[in-house]
Tab-separated table of C-alpha atoms in Angstrom:
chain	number	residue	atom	x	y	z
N	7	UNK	CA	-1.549	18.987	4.226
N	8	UNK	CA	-2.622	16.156	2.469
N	9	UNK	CA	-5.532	16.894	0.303
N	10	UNK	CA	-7.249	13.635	-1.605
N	11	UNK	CA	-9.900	14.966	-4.935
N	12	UNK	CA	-11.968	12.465	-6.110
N	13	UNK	CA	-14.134	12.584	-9.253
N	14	UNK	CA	-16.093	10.355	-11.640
N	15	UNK	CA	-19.025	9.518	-9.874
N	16	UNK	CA	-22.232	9.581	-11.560
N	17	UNK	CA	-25.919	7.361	-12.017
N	18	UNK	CA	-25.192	4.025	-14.013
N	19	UNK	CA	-27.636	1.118	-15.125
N	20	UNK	CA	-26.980	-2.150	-13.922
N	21	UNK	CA	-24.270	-4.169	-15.612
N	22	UNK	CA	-22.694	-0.602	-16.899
N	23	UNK	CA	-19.270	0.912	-15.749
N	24	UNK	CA	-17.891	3.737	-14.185
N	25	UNK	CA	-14.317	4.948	-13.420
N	26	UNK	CA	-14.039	7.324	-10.709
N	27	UNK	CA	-10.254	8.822	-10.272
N	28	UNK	CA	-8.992	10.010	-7.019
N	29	UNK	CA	-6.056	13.596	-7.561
N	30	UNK	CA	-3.539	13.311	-4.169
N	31	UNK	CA	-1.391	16.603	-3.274
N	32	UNK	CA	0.608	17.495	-0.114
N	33	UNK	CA	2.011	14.287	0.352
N	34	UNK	CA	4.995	11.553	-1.782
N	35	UNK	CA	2.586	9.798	-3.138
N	36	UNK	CA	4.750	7.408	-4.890
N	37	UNK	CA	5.565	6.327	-1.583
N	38	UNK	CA	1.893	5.962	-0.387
N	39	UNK	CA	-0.513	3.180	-0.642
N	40	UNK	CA	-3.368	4.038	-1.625
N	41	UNK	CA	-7.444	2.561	-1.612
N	42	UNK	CA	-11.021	2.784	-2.518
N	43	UNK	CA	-13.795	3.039	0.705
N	44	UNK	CA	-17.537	3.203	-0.005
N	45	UNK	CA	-20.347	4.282	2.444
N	46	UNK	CA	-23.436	3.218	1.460
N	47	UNK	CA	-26.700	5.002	3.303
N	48	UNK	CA	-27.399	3.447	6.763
N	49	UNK	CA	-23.815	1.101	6.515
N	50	UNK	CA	-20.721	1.124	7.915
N	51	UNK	CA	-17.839	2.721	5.108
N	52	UNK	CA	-16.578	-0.598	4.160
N	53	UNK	CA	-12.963	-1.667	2.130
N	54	UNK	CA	-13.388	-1.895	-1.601
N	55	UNK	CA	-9.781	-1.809	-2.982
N	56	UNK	CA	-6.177	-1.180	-2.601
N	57	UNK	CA	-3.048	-0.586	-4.309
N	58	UNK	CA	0.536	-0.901	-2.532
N	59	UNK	CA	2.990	2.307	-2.679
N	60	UNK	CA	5.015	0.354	-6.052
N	61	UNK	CA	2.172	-0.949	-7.958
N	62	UNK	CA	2.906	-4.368	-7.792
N	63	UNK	CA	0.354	-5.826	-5.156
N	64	UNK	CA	-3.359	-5.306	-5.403
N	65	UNK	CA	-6.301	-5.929	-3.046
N	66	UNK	CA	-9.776	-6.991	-3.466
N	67	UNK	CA	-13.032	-6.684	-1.034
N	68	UNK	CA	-14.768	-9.911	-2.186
N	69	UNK	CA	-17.976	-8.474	-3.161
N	70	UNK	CA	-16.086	-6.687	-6.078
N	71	UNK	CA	-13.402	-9.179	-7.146
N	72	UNK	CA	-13.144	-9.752	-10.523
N	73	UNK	CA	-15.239	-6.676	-11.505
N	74	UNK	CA	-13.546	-3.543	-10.172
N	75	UNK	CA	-9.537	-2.755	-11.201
N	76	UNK	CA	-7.852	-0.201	-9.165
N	77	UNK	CA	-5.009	1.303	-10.877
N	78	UNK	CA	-2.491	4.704	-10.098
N	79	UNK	CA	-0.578	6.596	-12.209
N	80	UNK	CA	2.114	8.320	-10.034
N	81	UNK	CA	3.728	10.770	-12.259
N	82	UNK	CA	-0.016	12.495	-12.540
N	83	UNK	CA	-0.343	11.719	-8.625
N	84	UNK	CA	-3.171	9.891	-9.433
N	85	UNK	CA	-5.432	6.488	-8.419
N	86	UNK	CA	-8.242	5.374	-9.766
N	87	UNK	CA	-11.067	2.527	-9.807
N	88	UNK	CA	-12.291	0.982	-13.095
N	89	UNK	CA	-16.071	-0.314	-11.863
N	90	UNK	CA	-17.422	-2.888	-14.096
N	91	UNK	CA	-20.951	-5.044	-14.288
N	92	UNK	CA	-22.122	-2.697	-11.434
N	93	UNK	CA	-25.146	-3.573	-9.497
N	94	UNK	CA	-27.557	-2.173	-7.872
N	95	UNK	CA	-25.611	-2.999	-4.469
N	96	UNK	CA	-22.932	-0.892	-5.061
N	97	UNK	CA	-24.105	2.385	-5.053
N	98	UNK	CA	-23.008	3.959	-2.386
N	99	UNK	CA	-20.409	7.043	-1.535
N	100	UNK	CA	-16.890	6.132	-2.928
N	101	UNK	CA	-13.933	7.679	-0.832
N	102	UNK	CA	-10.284	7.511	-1.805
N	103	UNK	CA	-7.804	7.049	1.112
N	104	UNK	CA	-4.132	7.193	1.774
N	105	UNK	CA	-2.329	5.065	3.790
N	106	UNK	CA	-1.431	6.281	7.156
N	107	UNK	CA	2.463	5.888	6.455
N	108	UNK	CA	4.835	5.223	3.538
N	109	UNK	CA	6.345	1.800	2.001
N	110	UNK	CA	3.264	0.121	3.422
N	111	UNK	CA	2.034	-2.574	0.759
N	112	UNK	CA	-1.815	-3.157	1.451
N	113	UNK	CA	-4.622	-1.312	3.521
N	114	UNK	CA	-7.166	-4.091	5.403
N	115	UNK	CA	-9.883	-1.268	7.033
N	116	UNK	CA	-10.149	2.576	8.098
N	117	UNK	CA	-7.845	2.005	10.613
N	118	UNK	CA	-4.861	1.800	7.723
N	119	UNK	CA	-5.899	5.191	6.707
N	120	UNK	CA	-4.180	8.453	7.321
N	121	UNK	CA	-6.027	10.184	4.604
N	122	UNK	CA	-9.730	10.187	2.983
N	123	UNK	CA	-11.119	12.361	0.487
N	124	UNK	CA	-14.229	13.957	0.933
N	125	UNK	CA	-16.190	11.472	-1.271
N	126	UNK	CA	-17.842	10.519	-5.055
N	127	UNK	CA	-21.906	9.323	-5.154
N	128	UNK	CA	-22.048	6.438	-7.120
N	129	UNK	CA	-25.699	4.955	-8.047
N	130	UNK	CA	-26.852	2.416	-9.764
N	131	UNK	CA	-30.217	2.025	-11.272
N	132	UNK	CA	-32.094	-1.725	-11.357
């Protein structure tokens, strides 16, 4: 089955960066698209980023724009999310998800996911 490994996470001060990398098994996941999730505590898990299955179309939740990079490196089998200028607002549980079928290009919510992993803390300090 489809297992999704992420890893990274950690405490941060404001305006400091993190990269937290997500390890995929069980499935083609050169074929996949592939995203970023975040819960934080008392909040619905909200869309942070995605990547389509080729690489070449990215997308952006518009509270992290401009400061967070997802990437994947598909002969490792890997994804990952570059966090820059972090706030405070952004801690939260990170999950890495899989799209729910192949050759798709973007995911838009949880409803696009076939996949999650079981989850990263991220925290930022003020």
């Amino acid at each position: 089955q489809v297992q999704l490994v992420e890893s990274g996470g950690g405490l941060v001060q404001a305006g400091g960066s993190l990269r937290v990398s997500c390890a995929a098994s069980g499935l083609i996941f050169s074929a996949y698209v592939m995203g970023w999730f975040r819960q934080a505590p008392g909040k619905e898990r909200e869309f942070v980023a995605s990547i389509s299955w080729n690489g070449d179309r990215t997308s952006y939740a518009d509270s992290v724009k401009g400061r967070f990079t997802i990437s994947r490196e598909d002969a490792k089998r890997m994804v990952y999310l570059q966090m820059n200028s972090l706030k405070p607002e952004d801690t939260a549980v990170y999950y890495c998800a899989a799209g729910r079928r192949p050759h798709i290009a973007t995911i838009r919510g949880p409803s696009d996911v076939g996949s999650w992993g079981q989850g990263t803390q991220v925290t930022v300090s003020s």
